Each structure stands twice: as C-alpha cells, then as structure tokens.
mmCIF file of C-alpha atoms and ligand atoms in Angstrom:
data_model
loop_
_atom_site.group_PDB
_atom_site.id
_atom_site.type_symbol
_atom_site.label_atom_id
_atom_site.label_comp_id
_atom_site.label_asym_id
_atom_site.label_seq_id
_atom_site.Cartn_x
_atom_site.Cartn_y
_atom_site.Cartn_z
ATOM 1 C CA UNK A 206 8.033 5.263 3.543
ATOM 2 C CA UNK A 207 11.357 4.084 4.911
ATOM 3 C CA UNK A 208 13.082 4.474 1.582
ATOM 4 C CA UNK A 209 12.677 8.242 1.870
ATOM 5 C CA UNK A 210 14.239 8.546 5.325
ATOM 6 C CA UNK A 211 17.750 9.937 5.450
ATOM 7 C CA UNK A 212 19.976 12.276 3.515
ATOM 8 C CA UNK A 213 18.781 13.012 -0.010
ATOM 9 C CA UNK A 214 21.050 15.410 -1.928
ATOM 10 C CA UNK A 215 19.439 17.644 -4.510
ATOM 11 C CA UNK A 216 21.180 16.423 -7.670
ATOM 12 C CA UNK A 217 23.150 19.062 -9.596
ATOM 13 C CA UNK A 218 22.944 19.808 -13.287
ATOM 14 C CA UNK A 219 25.838 17.934 -14.902
ATOM 15 C CA UNK A 220 27.258 19.651 -17.979
ATOM 16 C CA UNK A 221 29.990 18.803 -20.446
ATOM 17 C CA UNK A 222 32.595 21.416 -21.351
ATOM 18 C CA UNK A 223 30.185 22.947 -23.886
ATOM 19 C CA UNK A 224 27.475 23.349 -21.260
ATOM 20 C CA UNK A 225 25.251 20.522 -22.515
ATOM 21 C CA UNK A 226 23.667 17.996 -20.136
ATOM 22 C CA UNK A 227 26.181 15.171 -19.849
ATOM 23 C CA UNK A 228 25.347 11.525 -19.281
ATOM 24 C CA UNK A 229 28.945 10.599 -18.404
ATOM 25 C CA UNK A 230 29.170 13.310 -15.784
ATOM 26 C CA UNK A 231 25.741 12.447 -14.395
ATOM 27 C CA UNK A 232 27.068 8.935 -13.924
ATOM 28 C CA UNK A 233 30.162 10.254 -12.107
ATOM 29 C CA UNK A 234 28.173 12.434 -9.705
ATOM 30 C CA UNK A 235 25.762 9.571 -9.068
ATOM 31 C CA UNK A 236 28.589 7.155 -8.326
ATOM 32 C CA UNK A 237 30.223 9.653 -5.962
ATOM 33 C CA UNK A 238 27.011 10.130 -3.982
ATOM 34 C CA UNK A 239 26.326 6.397 -3.982
ATOM 35 C CA UNK A 240 29.743 5.678 -2.498
ATOM 36 C CA UNK A 241 29.129 8.279 0.203
ATOM 37 C CA UNK A 242 26.070 6.295 1.266
ATOM 38 C CA UNK A 243 23.239 8.755 0.711
ATOM 39 C CA UNK A 244 19.656 7.508 0.840
ATOM 40 C CA UNK A 245 18.577 8.900 -2.511
ATOM 41 C CA UNK A 246 18.649 11.868 -4.851
ATOM 42 C CA UNK A 247 16.201 14.595 -5.783
ATOM 43 C CA UNK A 248 16.652 15.119 -9.515
ATOM 44 C CA UNK A 249 15.786 18.193 -11.541
ATOM 45 C CA UNK A 250 14.941 20.636 -8.765
ATOM 46 C CA UNK A 251 16.293 24.090 -7.977
ATOM 47 C CA UNK A 252 19.800 22.723 -7.523
ATOM 48 C CA UNK A 253 19.389 20.833 -10.780
ATOM 49 C CA UNK A 254 18.958 24.240 -12.468
ATOM 50 C CA UNK A 255 15.687 22.957 -13.940
ATOM 51 C CA UNK A 256 14.461 26.468 -14.450
ATOM 52 C CA UNK A 257 17.161 27.005 -17.109
ATOM 53 C CA UNK A 258 16.528 23.814 -19.070
ATOM 54 C CA UNK A 259 14.351 23.003 -22.059
ATOM 55 C CA UNK A 260 11.802 20.228 -21.679
ATOM 56 C CA UNK A 261 14.057 17.853 -23.623
ATOM 57 C CA UNK A 262 17.022 18.670 -21.407
ATOM 58 C CA UNK A 263 14.960 18.036 -18.310
ATOM 59 C CA UNK A 264 13.867 14.680 -19.701
ATOM 60 C CA UNK A 265 17.486 13.838 -20.462
ATOM 61 C CA UNK A 266 18.627 14.792 -16.958
ATOM 62 C CA UNK A 267 15.929 12.538 -15.458
ATOM 63 C CA UNK A 268 16.825 9.691 -17.847
ATOM 64 C CA UNK A 269 20.571 9.764 -17.166
ATOM 65 C CA UNK A 270 20.130 9.834 -13.400
ATOM 66 C CA UNK A 271 17.697 6.907 -13.524
ATOM 67 C CA UNK A 272 19.888 4.928 -15.901
ATOM 68 C CA UNK A 273 22.856 5.078 -13.547
ATOM 69 C CA UNK A 274 21.199 5.113 -10.126
ATOM 70 C CA UNK A 275 18.046 3.013 -10.377
ATOM 71 C CA UNK A 276 18.273 0.130 -7.948
ATOM 72 C CA UNK A 277 21.068 1.822 -6.013
ATOM 73 C CA UNK A 278 19.074 4.467 -4.146
ATOM 74 C CA UNK A 279 15.713 6.210 -3.882
ATOM 75 C CA UNK A 280 14.924 8.444 -6.859
ATOM 76 C CA UNK A 281 12.675 11.484 -6.649
ATOM 77 C CA UNK A 282 11.900 13.426 -9.827
ATOM 78 C CA UNK A 283 11.114 17.107 -9.628
ATOM 79 C CA UNK A 284 8.669 17.797 -12.462
ATOM 80 C CA UNK A 285 7.388 21.290 -11.692
ATOM 81 C CA UNK A 286 7.365 23.443 -14.843
ATOM 82 C CA UNK A 287 5.675 26.680 -15.905
ATOM 83 C CA UNK A 288 2.782 24.894 -17.621
ATOM 84 C CA UNK A 289 0.700 21.991 -16.373
ATOM 85 C CA UNK A 290 1.194 20.334 -19.757
ATOM 86 C CA UNK A 291 4.995 20.259 -19.464
ATOM 87 C CA UNK A 292 4.800 19.143 -15.842
ATOM 88 C CA UNK A 293 2.606 16.197 -16.840
ATOM 89 C CA UNK A 294 4.950 15.282 -19.690
ATOM 90 C CA UNK A 295 7.846 15.189 -17.215
ATOM 91 C CA UNK A 296 5.787 13.225 -14.693
ATOM 92 C CA UNK A 297 4.921 10.555 -17.271
ATOM 93 C CA UNK A 298 8.540 10.386 -18.341
ATOM 94 C CA UNK A 299 9.685 9.919 -14.726
ATOM 95 C CA UNK A 300 7.095 7.189 -14.183
ATOM 96 C CA UNK A 301 8.358 5.307 -17.249
ATOM 97 C CA UNK A 302 11.886 5.575 -15.910
ATOM 98 C CA UNK A 303 10.901 3.955 -12.624
ATOM 99 C CA UNK A 304 11.274 6.892 -10.251
ATOM 100 C CA UNK A 305 10.066 6.275 -6.701
ATOM 101 C CA UNK A 306 8.167 9.543 -6.371
ATOM 102 C CA UNK A 307 7.347 12.830 -8.065
ATOM 103 C CA UNK A 308 7.623 16.298 -6.632
ATOM 104 C CA UNK A 309 6.735 19.760 -7.905
ATOM 105 C CA UNK A 310 6.874 23.395 -6.937
ATOM 106 C CA UNK A 311 3.592 25.313 -7.172
ATOM 107 C CA UNK A 312 2.904 27.372 -10.323
ATOM 108 C CA UNK A 313 5.369 30.224 -10.784
ATOM 109 C CA UNK A 314 5.353 33.708 -12.363
ATOM 110 C CA UNK A 315 1.631 34.569 -12.138
ATOM 111 C CA UNK A 316 0.285 34.663 -8.609
ATOM 112 C CA UNK A 317 -2.528 32.109 -8.792
ATOM 113 C CA UNK A 318 -5.206 31.313 -6.216
ATOM 114 C CA UNK A 319 -5.172 28.147 -4.115
ATOM 115 C CA UNK A 320 -7.805 26.646 -6.417
ATOM 116 C CA UNK A 321 -5.390 26.828 -9.369
ATOM 117 C CA UNK A 322 -2.471 25.522 -7.324
ATOM 118 C CA UNK A 323 -4.567 22.592 -6.108
ATOM 119 C CA UNK A 324 -5.661 21.837 -9.670
ATOM 120 C CA UNK A 325 -2.077 22.048 -10.929
ATOM 121 C CA UNK A 326 -0.726 19.612 -8.346
ATOM 122 C CA UNK A 327 -3.757 17.322 -8.666
ATOM 123 C CA UNK A 328 -3.390 17.017 -12.432
ATOM 124 C CA UNK A 329 0.259 16.041 -12.056
ATOM 125 C CA UNK A 330 -0.652 13.502 -9.363
ATOM 126 C CA UNK A 331 -3.439 12.010 -11.499
ATOM 127 C CA UNK A 332 -1.135 11.631 -14.509
ATOM 128 C CA UNK A 333 0.851 8.684 -13.098
ATOM 129 C CA UNK A 334 0.629 5.994 -10.406
ATOM 130 C CA UNK A 335 3.610 7.488 -8.557
ATOM 131 C CA UNK A 336 3.592 8.949 -5.069
ATOM 132 C CA UNK A 337 3.880 12.706 -4.793
ATOM 133 C CA UNK A 338 5.875 15.065 -2.575
ATOM 134 C CA UNK A 339 4.691 18.669 -2.415
ATOM 135 C CA UNK A 340 7.472 21.231 -2.706
ATOM 136 C CA UNK A 341 6.980 24.352 -0.590
ATOM 137 C CA UNK A 342 9.620 26.997 -1.348
ATOM 138 C CA UNK A 343 8.034 30.440 -0.852
ATOM 139 C CA UNK A 344 11.276 32.411 -1.213
ATOM 140 C CA UNK A 345 11.648 31.449 -4.878
ATOM 141 C CA UNK A 346 8.037 30.803 -5.945
ATOM 142 C CA UNK A 347 6.257 33.525 -3.987
ATOM 143 C CA UNK A 348 3.634 30.972 -2.979
ATOM 144 C CA UNK A 349 3.238 29.747 0.601
ATOM 145 C CA UNK A 350 1.604 26.386 1.266
ATOM 146 C CA UNK A 351 -0.960 26.614 4.068
ATOM 147 C CA UNK A 352 -1.756 23.775 6.429
ATOM 148 C CA UNK A 353 -5.349 23.804 5.176
ATOM 149 C CA UNK A 354 -4.320 23.247 1.555
ATOM 150 C CA UNK A 355 -1.847 20.646 2.777
ATOM 151 C CA UNK A 356 -4.678 18.856 4.568
ATOM 152 C CA UNK A 357 -6.811 18.935 1.448
ATOM 153 C CA UNK A 358 -3.970 17.509 -0.653
ATOM 154 C CA UNK A 359 -3.444 14.718 1.864
ATOM 155 C CA UNK A 360 -6.938 13.437 1.088
ATOM 156 C CA UNK A 361 -5.236 11.970 -1.969
ATOM 157 C CA UNK A 362 -3.352 8.897 -0.743
ATOM 158 C CA UNK A 363 -0.652 9.392 -3.362
ATOM 159 C CA UNK A 364 0.475 12.525 -1.528
ATOM 160 C CA UNK A 365 3.113 11.151 0.822
ATOM 161 C CA UNK A 366 4.809 14.288 2.046
ATOM 162 C CA UNK A 367 6.191 17.750 1.705
ATOM 163 C CA UNK A 368 9.631 19.103 1.073
ATOM 164 C CA UNK A 369 9.587 22.264 3.107
ATOM 165 C CA UNK A 370 12.137 24.904 2.210
ATOM 166 C CA UNK A 371 10.564 27.836 4.034
ATOM 167 C CA UNK A 372 12.766 29.180 6.798
ATOM 168 C CA UNK A 373 10.553 28.859 9.911
ATOM 169 C CA UNK A 374 11.116 25.440 11.441
ATOM 170 C CA UNK A 375 7.649 25.864 12.905
ATOM 171 C CA UNK A 376 6.289 25.192 9.392
ATOM 172 C CA UNK A 377 7.884 21.760 9.596
ATOM 173 C CA UNK A 378 6.282 21.184 12.976
ATOM 174 C CA UNK A 379 2.852 22.230 11.605
ATOM 175 C CA UNK A 380 3.090 20.015 8.518
ATOM 176 C CA UNK A 381 4.207 17.060 10.619
ATOM 177 C CA UNK A 382 1.378 17.652 13.074
ATOM 178 C CA UNK A 383 -1.106 17.879 10.203
ATOM 179 C CA UNK A 384 0.093 14.742 8.406
ATOM 180 C CA UNK A 385 1.278 12.622 11.321
ATOM 181 C CA UNK A 386 2.934 9.279 10.729
ATOM 182 C CA UNK A 387 1.393 8.892 7.292
ATOM 183 C CA UNK A 388 3.494 11.642 5.799
ATOM 184 C CA UNK A 389 7.133 12.346 5.464
ATOM 185 C CA UNK A 390 8.341 15.902 5.981
ATOM 186 C CA UNK A 391 11.660 16.845 4.378
ATOM 187 C CA UNK A 392 13.770 19.657 5.747
ATOM 188 C CA UNK A 393 14.712 22.102 2.967
ATOM 189 C CA UNK A 394 17.018 24.786 4.418
ATOM 190 C CA UNK A 395 20.387 23.125 4.977
ATOM 191 C CA UNK A 396 21.359 25.854 7.449
ATOM 192 C CA UNK A 397 18.830 24.448 9.906
ATOM 193 C CA UNK A 398 18.853 20.774 9.105
ATOM 194 C CA UNK A 399 19.325 19.803 12.743
ATOM 195 C CA UNK A 400 16.580 22.150 13.934
ATOM 196 C CA UNK A 401 14.238 20.890 11.224
ATOM 197 C CA UNK A 402 14.839 17.274 12.234
ATOM 198 C CA UNK A 403 14.165 18.069 15.877
ATOM 199 C CA UNK A 404 10.975 19.953 14.967
ATOM 200 C CA UNK A 405 9.621 16.941 13.109
ATOM 201 C CA UNK A 406 11.328 16.546 9.744
ATOM 202 C CA UNK A 407 11.857 12.859 8.988
ATOM 203 C CA UNK A 408 14.562 13.444 6.414
ATOM 204 C CA UNK A 409 16.322 16.124 4.435
ATOM 205 C CA UNK A 410 16.615 17.168 0.809
ATOM 206 C CA UNK A 411 19.243 19.819 0.302
ATOM 207 C CA UNK A 412 21.230 21.762 -2.235
ATOM 208 C CA UNK A 413 24.529 21.776 -0.364
ATOM 209 C CA UNK A 414 24.568 18.102 0.697
ATOM 210 C CA UNK A 415 26.497 17.143 -2.438
ATOM 211 C CA UNK A 416 29.443 19.327 -1.410
ATOM 212 C CA UNK A 417 29.727 17.639 1.990
ATOM 213 C CA UNK A 418 27.551 14.506 2.136
ATOM 214 C CA UNK A 419 29.590 13.009 4.964
ATOM 215 C CA UNK A 420 28.824 15.994 7.225
ATOM 216 C CA UNK A 421 25.069 15.810 6.698
ATOM 217 C CA UNK A 422 25.097 12.028 7.126
ATOM 218 C CA UNK A 423 26.891 12.548 10.436
ATOM 219 C CA UNK A 424 24.492 15.297 11.568
ATOM 220 C CA UNK A 425 21.595 12.992 10.792
ATOM 221 C CA UNK A 426 23.173 10.176 12.816
ATOM 222 C CA UNK A 427 23.687 12.508 15.763
ATOM 223 C CA UNK A 428 20.000 13.449 15.694
ATOM 224 C CA UNK A 429 18.952 9.799 15.427
ATOM 225 C CA UNK A 430 21.113 8.955 18.433
ATOM 226 C CA UNK A 431 19.760 11.879 20.454
ATOM 227 C CA UNK A 432 23.191 13.533 20.530
ATOM 228 C CA UNK A 433 21.776 17.032 20.151
ATOM 229 C CA UNK A 434 24.794 18.939 21.450
ATOM 230 C CA UNK A 435 27.078 17.213 18.926
ATOM 231 C CA UNK A 436 24.484 17.768 16.206
ATOM 232 C CA UNK A 437 24.233 21.471 17.002
ATOM 233 C CA UNK A 438 27.995 21.962 16.929
ATOM 234 C CA UNK A 439 28.293 20.141 13.620
ATOM 235 C CA UNK A 440 25.465 22.247 12.182
ATOM 236 C CA UNK A 441 27.420 25.316 13.193
ATOM 237 C CA UNK A 442 30.487 24.089 11.275
ATOM 238 C CA UNK A 443 28.287 23.267 8.287
ATOM 239 C CA UNK A 444 26.843 26.774 8.376
ATOM 240 C CA UNK A 445 30.330 28.322 8.224
ATOM 241 C CA UNK A 446 30.873 26.306 5.054
ATOM 242 C CA UNK A 447 27.500 27.301 3.541
ATOM 243 C CA UNK A 448 28.162 30.972 4.309
ATOM 244 C CA UNK A 449 31.587 30.692 2.661
ATOM 245 C CA UNK A 450 29.986 29.084 -0.414
ATOM 246 C CA UNK A 451 27.400 31.877 -0.561
ATOM 247 C CA UNK A 452 30.116 34.551 -0.261
ATOM 248 C CA UNK A 453 31.907 33.669 -3.506
ATOM 249 C CA UNK A 454 31.719 35.987 -6.507
ATOM 250 C CA UNK A 455 30.251 33.095 -8.453
ATOM 251 C CA UNK A 456 26.942 31.481 -7.560
ATOM 252 C CA UNK A 457 26.806 28.981 -4.706
ATOM 253 C CA UNK A 458 26.288 26.152 -7.197
ATOM 254 C CA UNK A 459 29.367 27.177 -9.184
ATOM 255 C CA UNK A 460 31.338 27.025 -5.926
ATOM 256 C CA UNK A 461 29.949 23.609 -5.036
ATOM 257 C CA UNK A 462 30.807 22.308 -8.505
ATOM 258 C CA UNK A 463 34.372 23.573 -8.106
ATOM 259 C CA UNK A 464 34.607 21.799 -4.747
ATOM 260 C CA UNK A 465 33.408 18.620 -6.444
ATOM 261 C CA UNK A 466 35.828 19.072 -9.345
ATOM 262 C CA UNK A 467 38.720 19.296 -6.923
ATOM 263 C CA UNK A 468 37.443 16.162 -5.253
ATOM 264 C CA UNK A 469 37.688 14.415 -8.618
ATOM 265 C CA UNK A 470 34.088 14.760 -9.801
ATOM 266 C CA UNK A 471 33.912 17.144 -12.744
ATOM 267 C CA UNK A 472 30.308 18.096 -13.579
ATOM 268 C CA UNK A 473 31.124 21.311 -15.412
ATOM 269 C CA UNK A 474 29.987 24.748 -14.344
ATOM 270 C CA UNK A 475 26.588 26.454 -14.121
ATOM 271 C CA UNK A 476 24.264 27.784 -16.789
ATOM 272 C CA UNK A 477 23.713 31.513 -17.131
ATOM 273 C CA UNK A 478 22.331 33.678 -15.683
ATOM 274 C CA UNK A 479 23.966 31.875 -12.740
ATOM 275 C CA UNK A 480 27.531 33.134 -12.541
ATOM 276 C CA UNK A 481 30.595 30.921 -12.725
ATOM 277 C CA UNK A 482 33.440 31.274 -10.249
ATOM 278 C CA UNK A 483 35.932 34.126 -10.617
ATOM 279 C CA UNK A 484 39.727 33.992 -10.335
ATOM 280 C CA UNK A 485 39.500 35.417 -6.817
ATOM 281 C CA UNK A 486 37.239 32.535 -5.823
ATOM 282 C CA UNK A 487 40.052 30.016 -6.323
ATOM 283 C CA UNK A 488 41.748 30.674 -2.989
ATOM 284 C CA UNK A 489 38.430 30.857 -1.183
ATOM 285 C CA UNK A 490 37.546 27.434 -2.494
ATOM 286 C CA UNK A 491 40.864 26.074 -1.199
ATOM 287 C CA UNK A 492 39.722 27.298 2.218
ATOM 288 C CA UNK A 493 36.266 25.778 1.873
ATOM 289 C CA UNK A 494 37.812 22.398 1.079
ATOM 290 C CA UNK A 495 39.998 22.661 4.174
ATOM 291 C CA UNK A 496 36.895 23.509 6.217
ATOM 292 C CA UNK A 497 35.014 20.486 4.872
ATOM 293 C CA UNK A 498 37.955 18.115 5.343
ATOM 294 C CA UNK A 499 38.721 19.292 8.871
ATOM 295 C CA UNK A 500 35.150 19.096 10.157
HETATM 296 C C1 HMN B 212 16.374 21.744 -4.738
HETATM 297 O O1 HMN B 212 15.187 21.894 -5.018
HETATM 298 O O2 HMN B 212 17.149 21.325 -5.578
HETATM 299 C C2 HMN B 212 16.953 22.079 -3.369
HETATM 300 O O3 HMN B 212 16.842 20.975 -2.543
HETATM 301 C C3 HMN B 212 16.354 23.281 -2.709
HETATM 302 C C4 HMN B 212 16.884 23.428 -1.297
HETATM 303 O O4 HMN B 212 15.860 23.547 -0.352
HETATM 304 C C5 HMN B 212 17.809 24.594 -1.231
HETATM 305 N N1 HMN B 212 17.097 25.837 -1.291
HETATM 306 C C6 HMN B 212 17.269 26.704 -2.286
HETATM 307 O O5 HMN B 212 18.025 26.499 -3.212
HETATM 308 C C7 HMN B 212 16.498 27.978 -2.219
HETATM 309 C C8 HMN B 212 18.633 24.561 0.023
HETATM 310 O O6 HMN B 212 19.214 23.311 0.160
HETATM 311 C C9 HMN B 212 19.720 25.627 -0.069
HETATM 312 O O7 HMN B 212 20.530 25.374 -1.199
HETATM 313 C C10 HMN B 212 20.605 25.604 1.155
HETATM 314 O O8 HMN B 212 19.813 25.706 2.290
HETATM 315 C C11 HMN B 212 21.657 26.710 1.111
HETATM 316 O O9 HMN B 212 21.070 27.974 1.258
#
C-alpha cells in the first residue's frame, strides 16, 4: 500500500475558455503537481466538480489525467455517481485506463439504508479487479459511515481503505483501529491534516493541496519526523490560507484556480452553480499568494 502514502491532491476540473473539459489544461495541472513531488492524484471527486459533469465528461476527465500522469504517480479514480449503473461504467473505464484504485461516495439524494449503500459499493467493487477506497463525506452526502459497515466492507480484500472527510479526527482513529495495518486511512479535512495524521491517518487527500502542495508536503514531513510543534504551527498558517480562500466572493475552487493561474497554470474557472471570482477578489488573491509564498 506504499504507493498511497503521502500527499494526494484532489485533482481540479480543468476547463478551456468555453468551460469544456480540456486535455491540454489537464496536462498542465498534472505536470505542475508532478514537479511539486506529490504522491498521486484523486481524479473526479468533489474538487473535480464531478457532480456537475455528464458521464462523458467524467470519462474524459479520467482519460486525460491517466494519459498524462500514468507511470508518474499513483492514480485514484472517483467513480461515485447518482446511479449504480453510471458508477459501474466509470469504474470499468478507470480500470481500462490503468488507475491504481477506485473510490466512491455513498449514494446521494435519497436517504438509503445501509443495505443499499453496501450493495451500491459492492457492485462497483465487483465490476473491476481494482482496489477500492471508501469515501466518507457526511457533510455533503448526508450519509455517515459506521465502523460496523466499515468492518463488513473490509471482508472484501479489494477494500483497501477509507478517505475520511468527516470533521471529528476520532473517526480517523476508529477507522484505523478497525482496519489496522491492512488498511490505509486518508485524512479528508485539510484544516486538520496534522491532527488527522497524528490520530492515525496514513496519508491525505485534499481539495486545497493543489493551491499549496509544498506546504502540505512539508507538514507531512514534519509529522513523519515527529516534529509535532513545527507541524502544528505550519497547519495554523495553512488554515489562515484556507480561511482566506473560503472568504472570497467566488467559490473556494474559483479562488484556488486563480491562484494557480497566477502561478502559470491556467485551468479555467468553475462550472455553475459554483461562483467565479469577483473583481473585489483580485486583491484578496494577491494577499493569499503572499501568504502561500511567505509560509
Ligand atoms: C475531493 O473529493 O475532491 C476532496 O478531496 C474532498 C476533500 O475532503 C475536501 N472536502 C470538501 O470539499 C467538502 C477538503 O479537502 C476541503 O476542500 C478542505 O478541507 C477545505 O475545506
């Protein structure tokens, strides 16, 4: 499972100037992250704006990322979709492209019982030979993974871990305790990356890593070296930056994309209903870049 250990940015949706998924810009973002030295990418998740894409667009996003990053880093495909059928189609596509693992949120919109959630994940897992990472993100899906369902899922050897985006770091501790050394637990909330690592997360997948990969790589090194005071202080600086990104008029992702654009990586803006940046955001983004560069 070593290939999953480290900093794994959630890959952003890369659009051309007309708002279509862009292969050229996917390549640019991939190259940027590769040069920063990240362990892998998580493609087509929340930060990939998957929820706003057609099935064909999602397939294209997975294809472009694989085409330009396969062999360079670990590739995780998020394939969760409203229907099991679409999720399976995405899973098969990702397997053909050579992804290292699949991942999926639980079913969304209708509140379904654990039996349906288990069936949904199991059917995705059975559709390909790939390993599977459960995605627990209660604040957006309304569904909370329990340790007992987690245990049941782990009976399937293809289930290698969980990306936990719930806020209590205790959830990370519980999942790690339940799965032990055979599973990999990913920290989801970037605001508590350091805490998550200390509570048992082996690695991190995050939506703000792309804006400041060097800072998360450094925080991870501090934790590995047992330099917890340094790690805590760096996390505090990171949190100032995340709060500034979340305080823009535009959506956080629009802000991150503007940061990237000013760093020479243009991946377009965001798709509605996410809001683009406003004119007032310009100066705030100047500040955010100073914060990132001075940390
Ligand atoms: C993804 O699926 O693309 C992200 O990795 C999800 C990730 O856990 C993010 N959570 C949400 O978007 C709700 C966080 O990285 C989040 O962006 C960050 O903690 C800032 O709030």
